[in-house]
mmCIF file of C-alpha atoms in Angstrom:
data_model
loop_
_atom_site.group_PDB
_atom_site.id
_atom_site.type_symbol
_atom_site.label_atom_id
_atom_site.label_comp_id
_atom_site.label_asym_id
_atom_site.label_seq_id
_atom_site.Cartn_x
_atom_site.Cartn_y
_atom_site.Cartn_z
ATOM 1 C CA MET A 22 -18.751 -42.262 59.288
ATOM 2 C CA SER A 23 -20.650 -44.641 56.941
ATOM 3 C CA ASN A 24 -19.674 -47.584 54.576
ATOM 4 C CA GLU A 25 -17.294 -49.401 57.562
ATOM 5 C CA THR A 26 -16.328 -52.976 56.944
ATOM 6 C CA THR A 27 -17.676 -54.114 60.206
ATOM 7 C CA GLY A 28 -18.701 -57.963 61.711
ATOM 8 C CA THR A 29 -22.210 -57.427 59.324
ATOM 9 C CA THR A 30 -20.893 -56.887 56.397
ATOM 10 C CA LEU A 31 -18.224 -59.848 56.632
ATOM 11 C CA SER A 32 -20.393 -62.078 58.721
ATOM 12 C CA ALA A 33 -20.076 -64.886 55.977
ATOM 13 C CA LEU A 34 -16.241 -65.327 56.634
ATOM 14 C CA PHE A 35 -17.060 -66.048 60.512
ATOM 15 C CA SER A 36 -18.283 -69.482 60.592
ATOM 16 C CA ASP A 37 -16.137 -72.190 62.227
ATOM 17 C CA VAL A 38 -16.318 -74.318 59.347
ATOM 18 C CA GLN A 39 -14.680 -72.098 56.845
ATOM 19 C CA GLN A 40 -12.404 -73.756 54.879
ATOM 20 C CA ALA A 41 -11.135 -70.712 52.711
ATOM 21 C CA ALA A 42 -11.753 -66.932 51.298
ATOM 22 C CA LEU A 43 -12.406 -66.718 47.770
ATOM 23 C CA PHE A 44 -12.012 -63.682 45.905
ATOM 24 C CA THR A 45 -14.370 -62.442 43.202
ATOM 25 C CA MET A 46 -12.219 -62.735 40.071
ATOM 26 C CA GLN A 47 -11.228 -59.686 38.183
ATOM 27 C CA GLU A 48 -8.931 -59.072 35.157
ATOM 28 C CA ARG A 49 -5.223 -57.917 36.324
ATOM 29 C CA GLY A 50 -4.130 -54.815 34.621
ATOM 30 C CA PHE A 51 -2.138 -55.628 31.450
ATOM 31 C CA MET A 52 -2.068 -52.803 29.546
ATOM 32 C CA ARG A 53 0.467 -50.498 30.664
ATOM 33 C CA PRO A 54 3.406 -52.650 29.002
ATOM 34 C CA LEU A 55 1.245 -52.027 25.615
ATOM 35 C CA VAL A 56 1.634 -48.126 25.631
ATOM 36 C CA ARG A 57 4.171 -45.935 25.623
ATOM 37 C CA ASN A 58 5.630 -45.500 29.676
ATOM 38 C CA PHE A 59 6.918 -42.394 30.883
ATOM 39 C CA ASN A 60 8.534 -42.244 34.871
ATOM 40 C CA LEU A 61 7.459 -39.155 36.812
ATOM 41 C CA ILE A 62 8.682 -40.612 39.949
ATOM 42 C CA GLY A 63 10.984 -38.469 41.965
ATOM 43 C CA GLN A 64 10.836 -35.284 39.241
ATOM 44 C CA PRO A 65 9.382 -32.199 40.654
ATOM 45 C CA GLY A 66 5.946 -31.448 38.694
ATOM 46 C CA LYS A 67 2.899 -33.470 37.946
ATOM 47 C CA GLN A 68 2.971 -32.837 34.008
ATOM 48 C CA ALA A 69 5.069 -35.157 31.390
ATOM 49 C CA LYS A 70 5.778 -33.100 28.371
ATOM 50 C CA VAL A 71 6.726 -35.431 25.193
ATOM 51 C CA GLY A 72 8.398 -33.733 22.115
ATOM 52 C CA ILE A 73 7.267 -35.320 18.628
ATOM 53 C CA TYR A 74 9.655 -34.908 15.805
ATOM 54 C CA PRO A 75 7.898 -34.513 12.056
ATOM 55 C CA ARG A 76 8.893 -36.768 9.278
ATOM 56 C CA LEU A 77 10.827 -34.861 6.526
ATOM 57 C CA ALA A 78 9.320 -35.022 2.962
ATOM 58 C CA THR A 79 11.930 -36.858 1.075
ATOM 59 C CA SER A 80 11.027 -34.055 -1.767
ATOM 60 C CA GLN A 81 12.950 -31.462 0.791
ATOM 61 C CA LEU A 82 16.253 -33.104 -0.484
ATOM 62 C CA VAL A 83 18.735 -31.800 -2.979
ATOM 63 C CA SER A 84 20.690 -34.110 -5.285
ATOM 64 C CA GLY A 85 22.997 -33.227 -7.892
ATOM 65 C CA GLU A 86 27.281 -32.437 -7.059
ATOM 66 C CA GLY A 87 28.022 -28.892 -6.923
ATOM 67 C CA THR A 88 24.386 -27.955 -5.986
ATOM 68 C CA ASP A 89 23.909 -26.192 -2.290
ATOM 69 C CA ALA A 90 21.090 -28.151 0.116
ATOM 70 C CA THR A 91 18.059 -26.469 0.917
ATOM 71 C CA ASN A 92 17.548 -25.119 4.452
ATOM 72 C CA VAL A 93 15.126 -27.187 5.888
ATOM 73 C CA ALA A 94 13.153 -26.109 8.681
ATOM 74 C CA ILE A 95 12.483 -28.939 11.343
ATOM 75 C CA THR A 96 9.435 -27.914 14.133
ATOM 76 C CA ALA A 97 8.718 -30.620 17.175
ATOM 77 C CA THR A 98 5.546 -30.873 18.289
ATOM 78 C CA GLU A 99 4.882 -31.117 22.207
ATOM 79 C CA LYS A 100 2.170 -33.341 23.954
ATOM 80 C CA SER A 101 1.365 -32.510 27.747
ATOM 81 C CA PHE A 102 0.042 -35.207 30.187
ATOM 82 C CA ASN A 103 -1.266 -33.884 33.513
ATOM 83 C CA ALA A 104 -1.221 -36.597 36.282
ATOM 84 C CA ALA A 105 -4.129 -37.172 38.581
ATOM 85 C CA GLU A 106 -4.430 -38.899 41.871
ATOM 86 C CA ILE A 107 -6.986 -41.808 42.419
ATOM 87 C CA ALA A 108 -7.699 -43.338 45.425
ATOM 88 C CA GLY A 109 -9.527 -45.818 47.238
ATOM 89 C CA LEU A 110 -10.584 -46.047 51.070
ATOM 90 C CA VAL A 111 -11.679 -49.239 53.356
ATOM 91 C CA THR A 112 -12.504 -48.906 56.977
ATOM 92 C CA LEU A 113 -11.907 -52.145 58.578
ATOM 93 C CA THR A 114 -13.529 -52.568 61.939
ATOM 94 C CA ASP A 115 -11.322 -54.465 65.000
ATOM 95 C CA THR A 116 -14.447 -56.660 65.591
ATOM 96 C CA ALA A 117 -14.534 -57.937 61.886
ATOM 97 C CA ARG A 118 -10.739 -58.545 61.584
ATOM 98 C CA ASP A 119 -10.635 -60.365 64.748
ATOM 99 C CA SER A 120 -13.243 -62.617 63.723
ATOM 100 C CA ALA A 121 -12.528 -63.203 60.136
ATOM 101 C CA ASP A 122 -10.894 -66.623 59.532
ATOM 102 C CA ASP A 123 -8.296 -64.918 56.700
ATOM 103 C CA ASN A 124 -5.705 -61.907 56.830
ATOM 104 C CA THR A 125 -8.760 -59.482 56.115
ATOM 105 C CA SER A 126 -6.139 -56.486 56.079
ATOM 106 C CA ALA A 127 -4.144 -58.224 53.353
ATOM 107 C CA SER A 128 -6.788 -59.349 51.483
ATOM 108 C CA ILE A 129 -8.802 -56.271 51.259
ATOM 109 C CA GLY A 130 -5.238 -54.101 50.352
ATOM 110 C CA ARG A 131 -5.172 -56.575 47.253
ATOM 111 C CA ILE A 132 -8.348 -56.087 46.257
ATOM 112 C CA LEU A 133 -7.971 -52.187 46.380
ATOM 113 C CA GLY A 134 -4.693 -52.832 44.177
ATOM 114 C CA GLU A 135 -6.531 -54.857 41.634
ATOM 115 C CA THR A 136 -8.863 -52.222 41.204
ATOM 116 C CA LEU A 137 -6.704 -49.505 40.620
ATOM 117 C CA ALA A 138 -4.860 -51.758 37.988
ATOM 118 C CA ARG A 139 -8.100 -52.100 36.834
ATOM 119 C CA LYS A 140 -8.600 -48.391 36.334
ATOM 120 C CA ILE A 141 -5.539 -47.806 34.288
ATOM 121 C CA ASP A 142 -6.761 -50.274 31.840
ATOM 122 C CA GLU A 143 -10.074 -48.714 31.621
ATOM 123 C CA ASP A 144 -8.813 -45.330 31.417
ATOM 124 C CA ILE A 145 -6.267 -46.936 28.246
ATOM 125 C CA ALA A 146 -9.351 -48.469 26.644
ATOM 126 C CA ALA A 147 -11.604 -45.396 26.817
ATOM 127 C CA LEU A 148 -9.040 -43.682 24.496
ATOM 128 C CA PHE A 149 -9.699 -45.993 21.571
ATOM 129 C CA ALA A 150 -12.486 -44.321 20.234
ATOM 130 C CA GLY A 151 -10.232 -40.924 19.550
ATOM 131 C CA PHE A 152 -8.024 -42.304 16.896
ATOM 132 C CA SER A 153 -8.956 -40.508 13.733
ATOM 133 C CA SER A 154 -8.419 -43.406 11.580
ATOM 134 C CA THR A 155 -11.466 -46.137 11.774
ATOM 135 C CA ILE A 156 -12.707 -49.076 10.545
ATOM 136 C CA GLY A 157 -16.457 -50.358 10.893
ATOM 137 C CA LEU A 158 -17.482 -46.687 12.016
ATOM 138 C CA GLN A 159 -20.582 -46.555 9.976
ATOM 139 C CA ASP A 160 -21.375 -50.526 9.509
ATOM 140 C CA GLN A 161 -20.552 -52.365 12.228
ATOM 141 C CA GLY A 162 -20.013 -55.894 11.623
ATOM 142 C CA GLU A 163 -18.229 -58.966 13.188
ATOM 143 C CA LEU A 164 -14.767 -58.877 13.833
ATOM 144 C CA THR A 165 -12.729 -60.771 11.158
ATOM 145 C CA ALA A 166 -9.110 -61.454 10.027
ATOM 146 C CA ASP A 167 -9.661 -59.098 7.167
ATOM 147 C CA ILE A 168 -10.141 -56.262 9.583
ATOM 148 C CA ILE A 169 -6.839 -56.871 11.066
ATOM 149 C CA PHE A 170 -5.278 -56.805 7.855
ATOM 150 C CA LYS A 171 -7.203 -53.477 6.944
ATOM 151 C CA ALA A 172 -5.961 -51.947 10.046
ATOM 152 C CA VAL A 173 -2.530 -52.891 9.721
ATOM 153 C CA ALA A 174 -2.570 -51.761 5.954
ATOM 154 C CA LEU A 175 -3.960 -47.793 7.329
ATOM 155 C CA LEU A 176 -0.782 -48.145 9.595
ATOM 156 C CA ARG A 177 1.585 -49.002 7.001
ATOM 157 C CA THR A 178 0.196 -46.279 4.643
ATOM 158 C CA ASN A 179 0.893 -44.007 7.685
ATOM 159 C CA SER A 180 4.576 -45.257 7.787
ATOM 160 C CA VAL A 181 3.762 -47.085 10.975
ATOM 161 C CA THR A 182 6.010 -50.027 11.407
ATOM 162 C CA GLY A 183 5.508 -53.052 13.751
ATOM 163 C CA PRO A 184 5.058 -54.338 16.715
ATOM 164 C CA TYR A 185 1.554 -53.893 16.355
ATOM 165 C CA VAL A 186 -0.899 -54.780 19.286
ATOM 166 C CA GLY A 187 -4.496 -55.166 19.183
ATOM 167 C CA VAL A 188 -7.485 -54.931 22.235
ATOM 168 C CA PHE A 189 -10.495 -55.829 21.859
ATOM 169 C CA HIS A 190 -13.505 -57.179 24.049
ATOM 170 C CA PRO A 191 -13.982 -60.730 24.017
ATOM 171 C CA ASN A 192 -17.342 -60.642 22.619
ATOM 172 C CA GLN A 193 -15.861 -58.761 19.739
ATOM 173 C CA MET A 194 -12.699 -61.939 19.890
ATOM 174 C CA TYR A 195 -15.674 -64.486 19.485
ATOM 175 C CA ASN A 196 -16.208 -64.063 16.034
ATOM 176 C CA LEU A 197 -12.722 -64.025 15.019
ATOM 177 C CA LYS A 198 -11.921 -67.277 16.982
ATOM 178 C CA LYS A 199 -14.424 -68.933 15.160
ATOM 179 C CA GLN A 200 -13.480 -67.818 11.954
ATOM 180 C CA LEU A 201 -10.013 -68.893 12.581
ATOM 181 C CA ALA A 202 -10.921 -72.297 14.059
ATOM 182 C CA ASN A 203 -12.583 -73.215 11.058
ATOM 183 C CA SER A 204 -15.972 -73.376 12.280
ATOM 184 C CA GLY A 205 -18.275 -74.541 9.276
ATOM 185 C CA SER A 206 -15.198 -74.848 7.118
ATOM 186 C CA ALA A 207 -16.763 -72.255 5.256
ATOM 187 C CA SER A 208 -14.797 -69.068 5.301
ATOM 188 C CA ILE A 209 -11.211 -70.461 5.440
ATOM 189 C CA PRO A 210 -10.166 -73.241 3.274
ATOM 190 C CA SER A 211 -8.002 -74.725 5.861
ATOM 191 C CA LEU A 212 -7.277 -74.679 9.477
ATOM 192 C CA SER A 213 -4.198 -72.405 10.105
ATOM 193 C CA ASP A 214 -1.599 -72.413 13.235
ATOM 194 C CA VAL A 215 -3.496 -69.721 14.996
ATOM 195 C CA GLY A 216 -6.696 -71.534 14.632
ATOM 196 C CA ASN A 217 -5.510 -74.562 16.000
ATOM 197 C CA ALA A 218 -4.006 -72.700 18.890
ATOM 198 C CA ALA A 219 -7.314 -71.334 19.504
ATOM 199 C CA LEU A 220 -9.243 -74.208 19.712
ATOM 200 C CA ALA A 221 -6.410 -76.186 21.995
ATOM 201 C CA GLU A 222 -5.697 -73.346 24.415
ATOM 202 C CA GLY A 223 -8.276 -70.114 23.683
ATOM 203 C CA PHE A 224 -5.540 -68.003 23.006
ATOM 204 C CA ILE A 225 -5.462 -65.818 19.636
ATOM 205 C CA GLY A 226 -1.728 -64.936 19.371
ATOM 206 C CA ARG A 227 -0.130 -63.041 16.428
ATOM 207 C CA ILE A 228 -1.762 -61.847 13.519
ATOM 208 C CA ALA A 229 -0.340 -60.002 10.198
ATOM 209 C CA GLY A 230 2.296 -59.113 12.645
ATOM 210 C CA VAL A 231 -0.562 -57.807 15.598
ATOM 211 C CA ASP A 232 -0.333 -59.561 18.853
ATOM 212 C CA LEU A 233 -4.255 -60.061 20.028
ATOM 213 C CA TYR A 234 -5.143 -59.341 23.380
ATOM 214 C CA GLU A 235 -9.111 -59.584 24.725
ATOM 215 C CA SER A 236 -10.247 -57.682 28.057
ATOM 216 C CA ALA A 237 -13.566 -56.902 29.162
ATOM 217 C CA VAL A 238 -12.081 -53.122 29.844
ATOM 218 C CA VAL A 239 -12.932 -52.334 26.587
ATOM 219 C CA THR A 240 -16.094 -50.896 26.054
ATOM 220 C CA GLY A 241 -19.213 -50.533 23.975
ATOM 221 C CA ASP A 242 -22.438 -48.852 23.207
ATOM 222 C CA SER A 243 -26.232 -49.999 24.068
ATOM 223 C CA THR A 244 -26.547 -51.604 20.542
ATOM 224 C CA GLY A 245 -23.636 -54.185 21.230
ATOM 225 C CA ASN A 246 -20.987 -52.521 19.250
ATOM 226 C CA TYR A 247 -17.454 -52.373 20.823
ATOM 227 C CA VAL A 248 -14.582 -49.890 19.972
ATOM 228 C CA GLY A 249 -11.183 -52.036 20.058
ATOM 229 C CA ALA A 250 -8.372 -50.879 18.524
ATOM 230 C CA ILE A 251 -4.834 -51.863 16.941
ATOM 231 C CA MET A 252 -1.872 -49.828 17.551
ATOM 232 C CA HIS A 253 1.618 -48.912 17.900
ATOM 233 C CA SER A 254 2.776 -48.228 21.245
ATOM 234 C CA ASP A 255 3.485 -44.788 20.524
ATOM 235 C CA ALA A 256 -0.307 -44.207 19.904
ATOM 236 C CA ILE A 257 -1.126 -43.961 23.639
ATOM 237 C CA ALA A 258 0.933 -42.339 26.626
ATOM 238 C CA TYR A 259 1.322 -43.547 30.338
ATOM 239 C CA ALA A 260 2.890 -41.356 33.086
ATOM 240 C CA LEU A 261 3.135 -42.633 36.270
ATOM 241 C CA LYS A 262 3.797 -40.156 38.890
ATOM 242 C CA LYS A 263 3.027 -42.332 41.821
ATOM 243 C CA ASP A 264 2.794 -46.137 41.889
ATOM 244 C CA ILE A 265 -0.013 -48.226 43.436
ATOM 245 C CA THR A 266 0.512 -47.201 47.518
ATOM 246 C CA ILE A 267 -1.558 -49.385 50.011
ATOM 247 C CA GLU A 268 -1.398 -47.392 53.646
ATOM 248 C CA THR A 269 -3.272 -48.215 56.889
ATOM 249 C CA GLN A 270 -4.212 -45.565 59.394
ATOM 250 C CA ARG A 271 -5.567 -46.385 62.993
ATOM 251 C CA ASP A 272 -8.901 -44.936 64.116
ATOM 252 C CA ALA A 273 -9.112 -45.075 67.731
ATOM 253 C CA SER A 274 -12.145 -43.795 68.339
ATOM 254 C CA LEU A 275 -13.857 -45.742 66.212
ATOM 255 C CA ARG A 276 -12.064 -49.005 66.840
ATOM 256 C CA ALA A 277 -10.877 -49.290 63.403
ATOM 257 C CA THR A 278 -8.561 -49.266 60.803
ATOM 258 C CA GLU A 279 -8.754 -47.235 57.680
ATOM 259 C CA ILE A 280 -6.772 -48.792 54.743
ATOM 260 C CA VAL A 281 -5.825 -46.488 51.556
ATOM 261 C CA ALA A 282 -4.858 -47.324 47.854
ATOM 262 C CA SER A 283 -3.586 -44.610 46.126
ATOM 263 C CA MET A 284 -1.967 -43.737 42.936
ATOM 264 C CA THR A 285 -0.950 -40.607 40.645
ATOM 265 C CA TYR A 286 -0.551 -41.235 36.858
ATOM 266 C CA ALA A 287 -1.796 -39.637 33.015
ATOM 267 C CA VAL A 288 -2.703 -41.424 30.019
ATOM 268 C CA GLY A 289 -3.511 -39.518 26.672
ATOM 269 C CA GLU A 290 -3.192 -39.995 23.479
ATOM 270 C CA LEU A 291 0.238 -39.212 22.296
ATOM 271 C CA GLN A 292 0.287 -39.951 17.942
ATOM 272 C CA ASP A 293 -3.232 -40.472 16.546
ATOM 273 C CA LEU A 294 -1.972 -41.906 13.453
ATOM 274 C CA HIS A 295 -0.204 -44.750 15.343
ATOM 275 C CA GLY A 296 -3.611 -46.266 16.303
ATOM 276 C CA VAL A 297 -6.563 -47.626 14.432
ATOM 277 C CA ALA A 298 -10.001 -47.727 16.164
ATOM 278 C CA ILE A 299 -11.971 -50.878 15.264
ATOM 279 C CA TYR A 300 -15.542 -50.700 15.574
ATOM 280 C CA SER A 301 -17.823 -54.280 15.797
ATOM 281 C CA ASP A 302 -20.507 -56.066 16.847
ATOM 282 C CA ALA A 303 -20.025 -57.737 20.038
ATOM 283 C CA THR A 304 -23.382 -59.787 20.291
ATOM 284 C CA VAL A 305 -22.409 -63.317 20.774
#
């Protein structure tokens, strides 16, 4: 076998004077609660099917006493999402386990679990570019409060009511924070409550009914432009078939333990007009 976690790869943990083992920081998954969740655990099959009812036009209503109502056909559409499994494996040798100062197995399990959670966020963020409603696609500028207002106007025009969430790359958020904090006192006459929070805590909060989040999982292109989104939770579906599971398996001949993390899920666009893709410059 190859790529085992051995005494050589963990040699930094073997020193008698080591005080603690530190983890390389990575973001914890946060996007699952922001989208529509479906539970497939314990159910047969691995496909989530969602029926979507159309909006009935008011012009199809009949007014007037003694007038027969017109028969109106309501046809629901169906969206399907196929869950797929993802997994990660680390092989920990006995020598590496017995020589390290920390609980190496637990640490590896934590790393694998956090990596799977981040993968879900990356898959959800990758769907932002698929929304047909866009702002800044042709002329990517910096993210501003005005763009947030425009996105909300687009959603409201499509009769999509709040609450809304916005997810952007931290570099996209930089200019918005700077604007709300009244940098240079040029673009906003007086500092808003949100601007005060941005200065004091680095937290954006809510603008125009949009709860704003920033994450490095939002992707961009080689020119420095990133695709964030403002959306209702019904814009994207997340279907869980099997939650994160950490298992171990003994490999006696190798004198090692295999640590395996896996989960099964699906993500996909649920209602296109419930989201707006925001293209903006993300160069700090």
